[in-house]
Short mmCIF file of C-alpha atoms in Angstrom, two decimals:
data_model
loop_
_atom_site.label_atom_id
_atom_site.label_comp_id
_atom_site.label_asym_id
_atom_site.label_seq_id
_atom_site.Cartn_x
_atom_site.Cartn_y
_atom_site.Cartn_z
CA UNK A 6 5.31 -40.73 -5.57
CA UNK A 7 3.75 -37.69 -7.23
CA UNK A 8 5.65 -34.61 -8.20
CA UNK A 9 4.84 -31.37 -9.97
CA UNK A 10 7.44 -30.20 -12.49
CA UNK A 11 7.64 -27.26 -14.83
CA UNK A 12 9.36 -28.03 -18.15
CA UNK A 13 10.73 -25.39 -20.46
CA UNK A 14 11.45 -26.43 -24.03
CA UNK A 15 13.90 -24.42 -26.08
CA UNK A 16 13.01 -23.98 -29.75
CA UNK A 17 15.14 -26.91 -30.90
CA UNK A 18 13.65 -29.32 -28.36
CA UNK A 19 10.10 -28.62 -29.43
CA UNK A 20 8.69 -31.36 -31.62
CA UNK A 21 10.56 -34.25 -29.98
CA UNK A 22 8.42 -37.07 -28.52
CA UNK A 23 9.55 -36.56 -24.91
CA UNK A 24 6.24 -37.56 -23.38
CA UNK A 25 6.30 -40.95 -25.04
CA UNK A 26 9.79 -41.62 -23.67
CA UNK A 27 8.64 -40.75 -20.14
CA UNK A 28 5.82 -43.27 -20.42
CA UNK A 29 7.66 -46.04 -22.30
CA UNK A 30 11.15 -45.98 -20.84
CA UNK A 31 10.55 -44.57 -17.37
CA UNK A 32 7.06 -45.94 -16.70
CA UNK A 33 5.77 -42.56 -15.58
CA UNK A 34 2.16 -41.45 -15.56
CA UNK A 35 1.55 -37.81 -15.99
CA UNK A 36 -1.17 -35.27 -16.05
CA UNK A 37 -0.70 -32.11 -18.12
CA UNK A 38 -1.83 -29.24 -15.88
CA UNK A 39 -0.91 -26.40 -18.18
CA UNK A 40 0.80 -26.08 -21.55
CA UNK A 41 1.96 -23.01 -23.35
CA UNK A 42 3.92 -22.31 -26.52
CA UNK A 43 5.06 -18.81 -27.45
CA UNK A 44 5.69 -17.08 -30.77
CA UNK A 45 9.32 -18.23 -30.77
CA UNK A 46 8.20 -21.85 -30.42
CA UNK A 47 9.56 -22.03 -26.89
CA UNK A 48 7.31 -24.24 -24.86
CA UNK A 49 6.33 -24.47 -21.21
CA UNK A 50 4.64 -27.51 -19.76
CA UNK A 51 3.40 -28.01 -16.23
CA UNK A 52 3.18 -31.72 -15.42
CA UNK A 53 2.15 -33.73 -12.44
CA UNK A 54 4.12 -36.93 -12.74
CA UNK A 55 3.50 -40.18 -10.92
CA UNK A 56 5.85 -43.13 -10.59
CA UNK A 57 8.70 -44.70 -8.62
CA UNK A 58 11.11 -42.14 -7.17
CA UNK A 59 14.08 -43.64 -9.08
CA UNK A 60 12.11 -43.58 -12.35
CA UNK A 61 11.11 -39.96 -11.82
CA UNK A 62 14.73 -38.99 -11.20
CA UNK A 63 15.93 -40.92 -14.24
CA UNK A 64 13.18 -39.34 -16.36
CA UNK A 65 14.26 -35.86 -15.24
CA UNK A 66 17.89 -36.67 -16.13
CA UNK A 67 16.69 -37.80 -19.56
CA UNK A 68 14.76 -34.52 -20.08
CA UNK A 69 17.73 -32.42 -19.00
CA UNK A 70 20.01 -34.32 -21.39
CA UNK A 71 17.72 -33.15 -24.16
CA UNK A 72 18.09 -29.48 -23.19
CA UNK A 73 14.73 -29.33 -21.48
CA UNK A 74 14.68 -27.18 -18.37
CA UNK A 75 13.14 -28.98 -15.38
CA UNK A 76 12.06 -27.25 -12.25
CA UNK A 77 10.35 -28.76 -9.21
CA UNK A 78 7.46 -26.61 -8.18
CA UNK A 79 4.53 -26.74 -5.86
CA UNK A 80 2.73 -23.74 -7.24
CA UNK A 81 2.76 -21.81 -10.50
CA UNK A 82 2.90 -18.52 -8.66
CA UNK A 83 5.86 -17.07 -6.82
CA UNK A 84 5.84 -14.21 -4.33
CA UNK A 85 8.83 -11.87 -4.59
CA UNK A 86 9.75 -11.13 -0.96
CA UNK A 87 11.53 -7.89 -1.93
CA UNK A 88 8.41 -6.47 -3.52
CA UNK A 89 5.79 -7.88 -1.12
CA UNK A 90 4.74 -5.51 1.66
CA UNK A 91 2.32 -7.94 3.33
CA UNK A 92 -0.69 -5.74 2.61
CA UNK A 93 -2.98 -8.75 2.29
CA UNK A 94 -4.80 -7.80 -0.95
CA UNK A 95 -3.96 -11.20 -2.48
CA UNK A 96 -5.56 -13.06 0.41
CA UNK A 97 -8.89 -11.47 -0.57
CA UNK A 98 -9.07 -13.61 -3.70
CA UNK A 99 -7.40 -16.79 -2.41
CA UNK A 100 -10.38 -18.85 -1.35
CA UNK A 101 -8.27 -21.97 -0.65
CA UNK A 102 -5.99 -20.24 1.85
CA UNK A 103 -2.76 -20.73 -0.12
CA UNK A 104 -2.04 -17.06 0.55
CA UNK A 105 -2.66 -16.21 4.16
CA UNK A 106 -1.71 -13.70 6.82
CA UNK A 107 0.30 -15.10 9.73
CA UNK A 108 -0.32 -14.14 13.36
CA UNK A 109 2.16 -11.25 13.01
CA UNK A 110 0.48 -10.08 9.76
CA UNK A 111 3.17 -11.23 7.35
CA UNK A 112 2.05 -12.90 4.14
CA UNK A 113 2.68 -16.63 3.94
CA UNK A 114 2.41 -18.67 0.75
CA UNK A 115 1.39 -22.31 1.30
CA UNK A 116 2.28 -23.31 -2.23
CA UNK A 117 0.96 -26.85 -1.87
CA UNK A 118 -2.57 -25.48 -1.43
CA UNK A 119 -2.52 -23.41 -4.64
CA UNK A 120 -5.17 -24.33 -7.24
CA UNK A 121 -3.58 -22.09 -9.89
CA UNK A 122 -6.50 -19.76 -10.44
CA UNK A 123 -3.94 -16.95 -10.87
CA UNK A 124 -6.30 -14.32 -9.49
CA UNK A 125 -3.67 -13.30 -6.92
CA UNK A 126 -1.38 -12.15 -9.75
CA UNK A 127 -3.99 -9.53 -10.65
CA UNK A 128 -4.88 -8.73 -7.06
CA UNK A 129 -1.34 -7.85 -5.96
CA UNK A 130 -0.92 -4.04 -5.97
CA UNK A 131 2.87 -4.40 -5.73
CA UNK A 132 2.98 -6.79 -8.68
CA UNK A 133 5.04 -9.00 -6.39
CA UNK A 134 3.24 -12.20 -7.45
CA UNK A 135 4.62 -13.68 -10.61
CA UNK A 136 3.11 -16.51 -12.64
CA UNK A 137 5.64 -19.06 -13.86
CA UNK A 138 3.54 -19.87 -16.91
CA UNK B 35 -0.17 15.89 35.97
CA UNK B 36 -0.32 17.73 32.66
CA UNK B 37 2.82 18.00 30.52
CA UNK B 38 3.73 20.56 27.89
CA UNK B 39 5.30 19.99 24.49
CA UNK B 40 8.40 21.78 25.76
CA UNK B 41 8.71 19.53 28.80
CA UNK B 42 8.41 16.42 26.63
CA UNK B 43 10.97 17.78 24.14
CA UNK B 44 13.38 18.47 27.02
CA UNK B 45 12.99 14.87 28.13
CA UNK B 46 13.67 13.71 24.53
CA UNK B 47 16.81 15.88 24.46
CA UNK B 48 18.01 14.31 27.74
CA UNK B 49 17.21 10.84 26.43
CA UNK B 50 14.69 10.31 29.22
CA UNK B 51 11.41 10.31 27.32
CA UNK B 52 9.26 7.21 27.63
CA UNK B 53 8.11 6.37 24.11
CA UNK B 54 5.85 3.43 23.27
CA UNK B 55 3.75 2.41 20.28
CA UNK B 56 -0.04 2.74 20.21
CA UNK B 57 -0.24 -1.05 20.47
CA UNK B 58 2.14 -1.30 23.43
CA UNK B 59 0.36 1.47 25.31
CA UNK B 60 -2.86 -0.56 25.57
CA UNK B 61 -1.24 -3.01 28.01
CA UNK B 62 0.42 -0.19 29.97
CA UNK B 63 -2.91 1.56 30.53
CA UNK B 64 -4.59 -1.72 31.52
CA UNK B 65 -1.83 -2.41 34.04
CA UNK B 66 -1.35 1.05 35.55
CA UNK B 67 -4.60 2.87 34.85
CA UNK B 68 -5.01 6.04 32.80
CA UNK B 69 -3.74 8.45 35.45
CA UNK B 70 -0.47 6.70 36.26
CA UNK B 71 0.12 5.77 32.61
CA UNK B 72 -0.33 9.43 31.60
CA UNK B 73 2.44 10.41 34.04
CA UNK B 74 4.71 7.58 32.94
CA UNK B 75 4.39 7.69 29.11
CA UNK B 76 5.53 10.81 27.23
CA UNK B 77 4.95 9.92 23.59
CA UNK B 78 2.87 7.29 21.80
CA UNK B 79 3.82 6.49 18.22
CA UNK B 80 1.15 5.66 15.64
CA UNK B 81 1.63 4.60 12.03
CA UNK B 82 0.03 3.37 8.85
CA UNK B 83 1.22 2.02 5.51
CA UNK B 84 -1.44 1.74 2.87
CA UNK B 85 -2.71 2.94 -0.49
CA UNK B 86 -3.27 6.70 -0.57
CA UNK B 87 -4.32 7.84 -4.05
CA UNK B 88 -4.41 11.55 -3.34
CA UNK B 89 -0.63 11.95 -3.37
CA UNK B 90 1.97 13.54 -5.59
CA UNK B 91 5.19 15.47 -5.90
CA UNK B 92 6.18 19.04 -6.62
CA UNK B 93 9.42 19.09 -8.61
CA UNK B 94 11.71 21.81 -9.94
CA UNK B 95 14.05 20.64 -12.70
CA UNK B 96 16.35 23.67 -12.95
CA UNK B 97 16.88 25.58 -16.21
CA UNK B 98 18.48 24.19 -19.36
CA UNK B 99 20.50 26.35 -21.76
CA UNK B 100 18.74 27.76 -23.70
CA UNK B 101 15.87 27.61 -21.24
CA UNK B 102 12.37 26.22 -21.83
CA UNK B 103 8.97 27.03 -20.39
CA UNK B 104 7.76 23.46 -20.07
CA UNK B 105 4.21 23.12 -21.36
CA UNK B 106 3.77 19.39 -21.93
CA UNK B 107 5.86 17.33 -19.51
CA UNK B 108 6.31 13.60 -19.19
CA UNK B 109 8.49 11.52 -16.87
CA UNK B 110 9.06 7.90 -17.93
CA UNK B 111 5.99 8.37 -20.11
CA UNK B 112 3.79 9.68 -17.27
CA UNK B 113 2.30 13.13 -17.88
CA UNK B 114 3.05 15.77 -15.25
CA UNK B 115 1.26 19.09 -14.90
CA UNK B 116 2.49 21.89 -17.18
CA UNK B 117 0.44 24.70 -15.75
CA UNK B 118 2.98 26.03 -13.25
CA UNK B 119 6.06 28.21 -13.81
CA UNK B 120 8.70 27.30 -16.41
CA UNK B 121 10.38 24.30 -14.79
CA UNK B 122 8.04 23.52 -11.90
CA UNK B 123 5.63 20.62 -12.10
CA UNK B 124 3.29 18.48 -10.05
CA UNK B 125 3.41 14.77 -10.70
CA UNK B 126 0.27 13.02 -9.51
CA UNK B 127 0.52 9.49 -8.08
CA UNK B 128 -2.45 8.06 -10.01
CA UNK B 129 -1.50 9.37 -13.47
CA UNK B 130 -1.02 6.35 -15.79
CA UNK B 131 1.84 6.18 -18.32
CA UNK B 132 1.24 6.45 -22.06
CA UNK B 133 2.85 3.08 -22.81
CA UNK B 134 2.24 0.87 -19.75
CA UNK B 135 -1.03 2.40 -18.55
CA UNK B 136 -1.87 1.83 -14.88
CA UNK B 137 0.90 -0.77 -14.52
CA UNK B 138 3.38 2.10 -14.29
CA UNK B 139 2.09 5.48 -13.16
CA UNK B 140 3.06 8.60 -11.29
CA UNK B 141 3.54 6.71 -8.02
CA UNK B 142 6.06 4.42 -9.68
CA UNK B 143 8.00 7.42 -11.03
CA UNK B 144 8.05 8.93 -7.54
CA UNK B 145 9.31 5.63 -6.09
CA UNK B 146 11.98 5.36 -8.79
CA UNK B 147 13.16 8.93 -8.12
CA UNK B 148 13.40 8.24 -4.37
CA UNK B 149 15.28 5.01 -5.17
CA UNK B 150 17.88 7.15 -6.99
CA UNK B 151 17.01 5.89 -10.49
CA UNK B 152 17.37 7.98 -13.64
CA UNK B 153 14.03 9.08 -15.06
CA UNK B 154 13.38 10.03 -18.69
CA UNK B 155 12.19 13.63 -18.88
CA UNK B 156 10.55 14.91 -22.08
CA UNK B 157 9.11 18.41 -22.34
CA UNK B 158 7.66 20.58 -25.07
CA UNK B 159 6.87 24.24 -25.36
CA UNK B 160 5.64 26.72 -27.94
CA UNK B 161 8.79 28.81 -27.27
CA UNK B 162 8.74 32.38 -26.02
CA UNK B 163 11.11 35.35 -26.24
CA UNK B 164 12.33 34.63 -22.73
CA UNK B 165 12.20 30.80 -23.02
CA UNK B 166 13.24 30.05 -26.62
CA UNK B 167 13.70 26.27 -26.38
CA UNK B 168 10.76 24.26 -27.73
CA UNK B 169 11.82 20.68 -26.97
CA UNK B 170 13.80 18.84 -24.36
CA UNK B 171 14.67 15.15 -23.96
CA UNK B 172 16.97 14.15 -21.09
CA UNK B 173 17.46 11.96 -18.03
CA UNK B 174 17.22 13.22 -14.46
CA UNK B 175 17.86 11.86 -10.99
CA UNK B 176 16.42 13.09 -7.72
CA UNK B 177 19.77 14.57 -6.72
CA UNK B 178 19.81 16.64 -9.96
CA UNK B 179 16.56 18.43 -9.08
CA UNK B 180 16.45 21.69 -7.14
CA UNK B 181 13.44 20.84 -5.02
CA UNK B 182 11.43 17.64 -4.81
CA UNK B 183 8.81 17.27 -2.15
CA UNK B 184 5.74 15.15 -1.74
CA UNK B 185 2.66 17.21 -1.13
CA UNK B 186 -0.20 14.78 -0.63
CA UNK B 187 -3.59 16.48 -0.41
CA UNK B 188 -5.38 13.59 1.33
CA UNK B 189 -3.62 10.93 3.37
CA UNK B 190 -4.13 8.85 6.55
CA UNK B 191 -7.91 8.62 6.49
CA UNK B 192 -9.39 8.53 9.96
CA UNK B 193 -11.38 5.33 9.56
CA UNK B 194 -12.56 3.93 6.25
CA UNK B 195 -15.34 1.66 5.00
CA UNK B 196 -14.97 -2.08 4.62
CA UNK B 197 -16.06 -3.33 1.19
CA UNK B 198 -18.26 -6.20 0.01
CA UNK B 199 -19.85 -7.11 -3.32
CA UNK B 200 -23.54 -8.03 -3.31
CA UNK B 201 -23.75 -8.53 -7.09
CA UNK B 202 -23.19 -11.68 -9.14
CA UNK B 203 -20.18 -10.17 -10.98
CA UNK B 204 -16.62 -9.86 -9.74
CA UNK B 205 -15.71 -6.21 -9.02
CA UNK B 206 -12.31 -4.58 -9.54
CA UNK B 207 -12.10 -1.64 -7.13
CA UNK B 208 -9.73 0.52 -5.15
CA UNK B 209 -10.72 -1.77 -2.28
CA UNK B 210 -9.15 -4.67 -4.19
CA UNK B 211 -10.90 -7.50 -6.00
CA UNK B 212 -14.33 -8.17 -4.55
CA UNK B 213 -15.70 -11.62 -5.25
CA UNK B 214 -19.35 -11.96 -6.34
CA UNK B 215 -22.24 -12.95 -4.07
CA UNK B 216 -20.59 -11.49 -0.98
CA UNK B 217 -17.56 -13.74 -1.45
CA UNK B 218 -15.22 -11.60 0.61
CA UNK B 219 -14.77 -8.39 2.60
CA UNK B 220 -11.76 -6.06 2.36
CA UNK B 221 -10.76 -3.32 4.79
CA UNK B 222 -7.92 -0.85 5.02
CA UNK B 223 -6.70 0.33 8.40
CA UNK B 224 -3.95 0.12 10.96
CA UNK B 225 -6.81 0.07 13.54
CA UNK B 226 -5.58 0.69 17.07
CA UNK B 227 -2.18 1.73 15.63
CA UNK B 228 -3.73 4.18 13.13
CA UNK B 229 -2.69 7.85 13.61
CA UNK B 230 -6.02 9.64 13.48
CA UNK B 231 -7.93 6.93 15.35
CA UNK B 232 -5.63 7.54 18.32
CA UNK B 233 -6.39 11.26 18.31
CA UNK B 234 -10.04 11.20 17.24
CA UNK B 235 -10.77 14.83 18.13
CA UNK B 236 -7.44 16.14 16.76
CA UNK B 237 -6.29 17.46 20.12
CA UNK B 238 -2.59 17.10 19.21
CA UNK B 239 -2.50 16.68 15.42
CA UNK B 240 -2.82 19.95 13.54
CA UNK B 241 -1.08 22.20 11.07
CA UNK B 242 2.66 21.92 11.57
CA UNK B 243 2.74 18.60 13.46
CA UNK B 244 6.08 16.92 12.72
CA UNK B 245 5.69 13.38 11.39
CA UNK B 246 7.45 10.38 9.91
CA UNK B 247 6.70 10.69 6.21
CA UNK B 248 8.06 8.12 3.78
CA UNK B 249 11.16 7.72 5.92
CA UNK B 250 11.80 11.47 6.20
CA UNK B 251 10.74 13.98 8.83
CA UNK B 252 7.78 15.78 7.27
CA UNK B 253 4.87 17.87 8.44
CA UNK B 254 1.12 18.07 8.47
CA UNK B 255 0.57 21.04 6.19
CA UNK B 256 -3.20 21.45 6.13
CA UNK B 257 -6.42 19.61 6.72
CA UNK B 258 -6.78 16.91 4.07
CA UNK B 259 -9.38 17.11 1.32
CA UNK B 260 -12.83 15.66 2.09
CA UNK B 261 -12.13 16.56 5.73
CA UNK B 262 -15.20 15.32 7.54
CA UNK B 263 -14.99 16.05 11.25
CA UNK B 264 -18.81 16.26 11.36
CA UNK B 265 -18.93 12.46 10.85
CA UNK B 266 -20.95 10.24 13.20
CA UNK B 267 -19.00 9.36 16.36
CA UNK B 268 -19.40 7.05 19.31
CA UNK B 269 -19.94 8.46 22.81
CA UNK B 270 -16.18 8.79 23.36
CA UNK B 271 -15.63 10.66 20.08
CA UNK B 272 -14.20 7.96 17.78
CA UNK B 273 -15.45 8.28 14.19
CA UNK B 274 -17.77 5.52 12.95
CA UNK B 275 -17.31 6.40 9.26
CA UNK B 276 -14.58 8.10 7.19
CA UNK B 277 -13.67 11.24 9.16
CA UNK B 278 -10.66 13.54 9.20
CA UNK B 279 -7.84 13.41 6.63
CA UNK B 280 -4.47 15.19 6.46
CA UNK B 281 -2.48 17.00 3.80
CA UNK B 282 1.17 16.06 4.25
CA UNK B 283 4.43 17.55 3.07
CA UNK B 284 7.97 16.18 3.12
CA UNK B 285 11.31 16.26 1.34
CA UNK B 286 11.65 13.42 -1.17
CA UNK B 287 15.44 13.70 -0.99
CA UNK B 288 15.30 12.42 2.60
CA UNK B 289 12.82 9.62 1.93
CA UNK B 290 13.36 5.87 1.72
CA UNK B 291 11.93 3.98 -1.29
CA UNK B 292 10.84 1.24 1.11
CA UNK B 293 8.11 3.51 2.48
CA UNK B 294 6.84 5.07 -0.77
CA UNK B 295 5.76 2.48 -3.34
CA UNK B 296 3.79 2.44 -6.55
CA UNK B 297 0.72 0.23 -6.49
CA UNK B 298 -1.68 -1.12 -9.10
CA UNK B 299 -5.33 -1.92 -8.49
CA UNK B 300 -6.44 -4.16 -11.33
CA UNK B 301 -9.19 -2.59 -13.39
CA UNK B 302 -9.04 0.57 -11.32
CA UNK B 303 -5.74 2.41 -11.52
CA UNK B 304 -2.40 3.33 -10.04
CA UNK B 305 -2.08 4.30 -6.39
CA UNK B 306 0.73 4.89 -3.94
CA UNK B 307 1.52 3.14 -0.68
CA UNK B 308 2.59 5.82 1.74
CA UNK B 309 4.27 5.19 5.09
CA UNK B 310 3.25 7.68 7.76
CA UNK B 311 4.00 7.77 11.47
CA UNK B 312 2.60 10.39 13.84
CA UNK B 313 3.76 10.87 17.43
CA UNK B 314 1.11 11.71 19.98
CA UNK B 315 2.36 13.62 23.02
CA UNK B 316 0.70 12.46 26.22
CA UNK B 317 -0.11 15.93 27.50
CA UNK B 318 -2.83 14.81 29.89
CA UNK B 319 -5.12 11.95 30.94
CA UNK B 320 -7.69 12.70 28.26
CA UNK B 321 -5.12 12.08 25.51
CA UNK B 322 -3.85 8.98 27.32
CA UNK B 323 -7.40 7.59 27.42
CA UNK B 324 -7.80 8.21 23.67
CA UNK B 325 -4.59 6.39 22.65
CA UNK B 326 -5.52 3.36 24.78
CA UNK B 327 -8.27 2.49 22.29
CA UNK B 328 -8.45 -1.12 21.08
CA UNK B 329 -9.62 -2.71 17.83
CA UNK B 330 -12.69 -4.11 19.61
CA UNK B 331 -13.88 -0.55 20.29
CA UNK B 332 -13.25 0.87 16.82
CA UNK B 333 -16.07 0.45 14.31
CA UNK B 334 -16.65 0.85 10.60
CA UNK B 335 -19.37 -0.06 8.11
CA UNK B 336 -19.37 -2.88 5.59
CA UNK B 337 -20.54 -1.20 2.38
CA UNK B 338 -21.87 -2.88 -0.77
CA UNK B 339 -19.62 -1.62 -3.57
CA UNK B 340 -21.80 -3.19 -6.27
CA UNK B 341 -24.32 -0.36 -5.97
CA UNK B 342 -23.19 2.28 -8.50
CA UNK B 343 -24.37 5.21 -6.41
CA UNK B 344 -22.61 7.69 -4.18
CA UNK B 345 -24.62 6.49 -1.18
CA UNK B 346 -23.95 2.77 -1.03
CA UNK B 347 -25.92 0.55 1.33
CA UNK B 348 -24.45 -0.36 4.70
CA UNK B 349 -24.72 -4.09 5.32
CA UNK B 350 -23.31 -4.20 8.83
CA UNK B 351 -21.45 -2.18 11.42
CA UNK B 352 -18.36 -4.15 12.50
CA UNK B 353 -15.44 -3.66 14.85
CA UNK B 354 -11.84 -3.83 13.66
CA UNK B 355 -11.36 -6.78 16.00
CA UNK B 356 -14.04 -8.65 14.03
CA UNK B 357 -12.46 -7.68 10.70
CA UNK B 358 -9.02 -8.76 11.97
CA UNK B 359 -10.42 -12.13 13.13
CA UNK B 360 -10.49 -13.33 9.50
CA UNK B 361 -14.24 -13.56 9.02
CA UNK B 362 -17.41 -11.65 9.68
CA UNK B 363 -20.94 -13.02 9.94
CA UNK B 364 -23.39 -11.30 7.62
CA UNK B 365 -26.97 -12.59 7.59
CA UNK B 366 -25.81 -15.95 8.91
CA UNK B 367 -23.06 -16.35 6.32
CA UNK B 368 -19.43 -16.37 7.42
CA UNK B 369 -17.50 -14.12 5.04
CA UNK B 370 -13.72 -14.01 4.78
CA UNK B 371 -12.06 -10.68 5.54
CA UNK B 372 -8.76 -9.41 4.12
CA UNK B 373 -6.68 -6.34 4.86
CA UNK B 374 -5.44 -3.96 2.17
CA UNK B 375 -2.98 -1.89 4.20
CA UNK B 376 0.11 -3.48 5.72
CA UNK B 377 -0.02 -3.74 9.50
CA UNK B 378 3.43 -5.33 9.40
CA UNK B 379 4.95 -2.25 7.74
CA UNK B 380 2.91 0.10 9.95
CA UNK B 381 4.43 -1.59 13.01
CA UNK B 382 7.89 -1.18 11.52
CA UNK B 383 7.24 2.54 11.00
CA UNK B 384 5.91 3.02 14.54
CA UNK B 385 9.09 1.33 15.84
CA UNK B 386 11.33 3.44 13.59
CA UNK B 387 9.70 6.67 14.76
CA UNK B 388 10.02 5.39 18.31
CA UNK B 389 13.78 4.91 17.78
CA UNK B 390 14.20 8.37 16.29
CA UNK B 391 12.59 9.95 19.34
CA UNK B 392 14.52 7.80 21.82
CA UNK B 393 17.79 8.69 20.09
CA UNK B 394 16.93 12.39 20.29
CA UNK B 395 16.74 12.77 16.49
CA UNK B 396 13.08 13.71 16.37
CA UNK B 397 11.31 16.35 18.42
CA UNK B 398 7.63 17.12 18.76
CA UNK B 399 6.21 20.16 17.00
CA UNK B 400 3.16 21.73 18.58
CA UNK B 401 0.53 22.57 15.92
CA UNK B 402 0.54 26.23 14.92
CA UNK B 403 -3.18 25.94 14.23
CA UNK B 404 -5.83 23.37 15.13
CA UNK B 405 -8.19 21.96 12.53
CA UNK B 406 -11.89 22.74 12.59
CA UNK B 407 -14.31 20.28 14.15
CA UNK B 408 -17.81 19.97 12.69
CA UNK B 409 -16.58 20.32 9.10
CA UNK B 410 -18.96 18.43 6.81
CA UNK B 411 -18.71 17.18 3.22
CA UNK B 412 -20.35 18.70 0.18
CA UNK B 413 -21.36 16.68 -2.87
CA UNK B 414 -21.27 17.84 -6.48
CA UNK B 415 -24.58 18.77 -8.02
CA UNK B 416 -24.92 18.12 -11.75
CA UNK B 417 -26.61 21.22 -13.17
CA UNK B 418 -28.47 21.22 -16.48
CA UNK B 419 -27.88 23.72 -19.27
CA UNK B 420 -24.98 24.53 -21.58
CA UNK B 421 -24.42 28.12 -20.52
CA UNK B 422 -25.27 30.39 -17.62
#
């Protein structure tokens, strides 16, 4: 199976060879989609991992044991339903249809379609779309 | 049979008025015909919820001890106008803040005040014999102010252009982000639910009309700026281009933060989403026929925003039904269309106003003066020479 996960490394976990462990011990393939490290040496890594379901789960347990935050995600953007007014401005820039108006003119976010261009974050007048990395 | 405002208000008071939204009325007219529908329906509610830049608030802070004649005023870092009397100000919706720029502007301060939040007020003055204080730094809430009312010089545009970008560069505009090479079209309307499109000749909407304004009961106070009733119209009288506008007034202390929200247009500026609902009394068959209008019969122009001129080229005349369909064909290319104003929220407002009227909490106000028809727009000529 394939899964997208967002890892957050606290300062003390940065510098450990986590990726090697995932490959060697848990037989996981992964593709680094995005990586970011801030001024406080806290890191964020968006991975698409491939492997047996049991191996993926065990790998995630291993990461968590090493104080690495793991979050399952489909898309790197989140729409805050309290701020969104369903104006539709974000749909103007979403060429892949991940952000779309429903038949009753509510905004719907098909997060599996998102290609992470992040243009919707800028397009949202309510600043209701938040990028996770 | 013609009805008067008074007769309709008496029905509202008795709880007998038939009130429907401008979307619901379309089916009623199709089913019963204009004549019977005009007898049956008393009030049609219209609404819109979209970005309206020409908005702002008059505020009176009350006097401190010793008092100050506020010259420079800022609220949460957003400059407000210091050219009124001592503690009066006007806070414009599009004014950016000193620290966060367009990400937090006047509209956001107005929203925060309506939401009951404390706002940081800083004022300076040169000091006078009667107003000796020269500086002030405090926190205020809406409930602390004497008066706080929105007075928006131009809201609820009667029709507006749709936007496209014919250049090879992405454009950041008040019509949202426009993708290069005609990548998308944006439009901003509540269409068949829109207030001024349901009363195209302003037969019932005039100075004094009582409205739903940001969740409060407000009024139409004047014709809006850039009031263009001389715009091109179809044979029935519906505007084909931007037409009439309204100046609106309402008490912020009665408003709901849900309906007044700060907005940011990337690369352009701050704006304010304003929720407005206007009831249209069905006085006669003519008015009934007007409110039965459908998106397929309302037209606007797709304008190329990449041309940096006042007169931008029109690429196509399209109906709101076409825009709402999700794509429009231009020169054989299917181009995606996206709304900028929230039809979902507009429907909620039309329903809310409907409930107020049905519960007998909201009565119709007949305009004390009608607005002029045939009013055209002037441009601004740039004249040479340093002095005259």
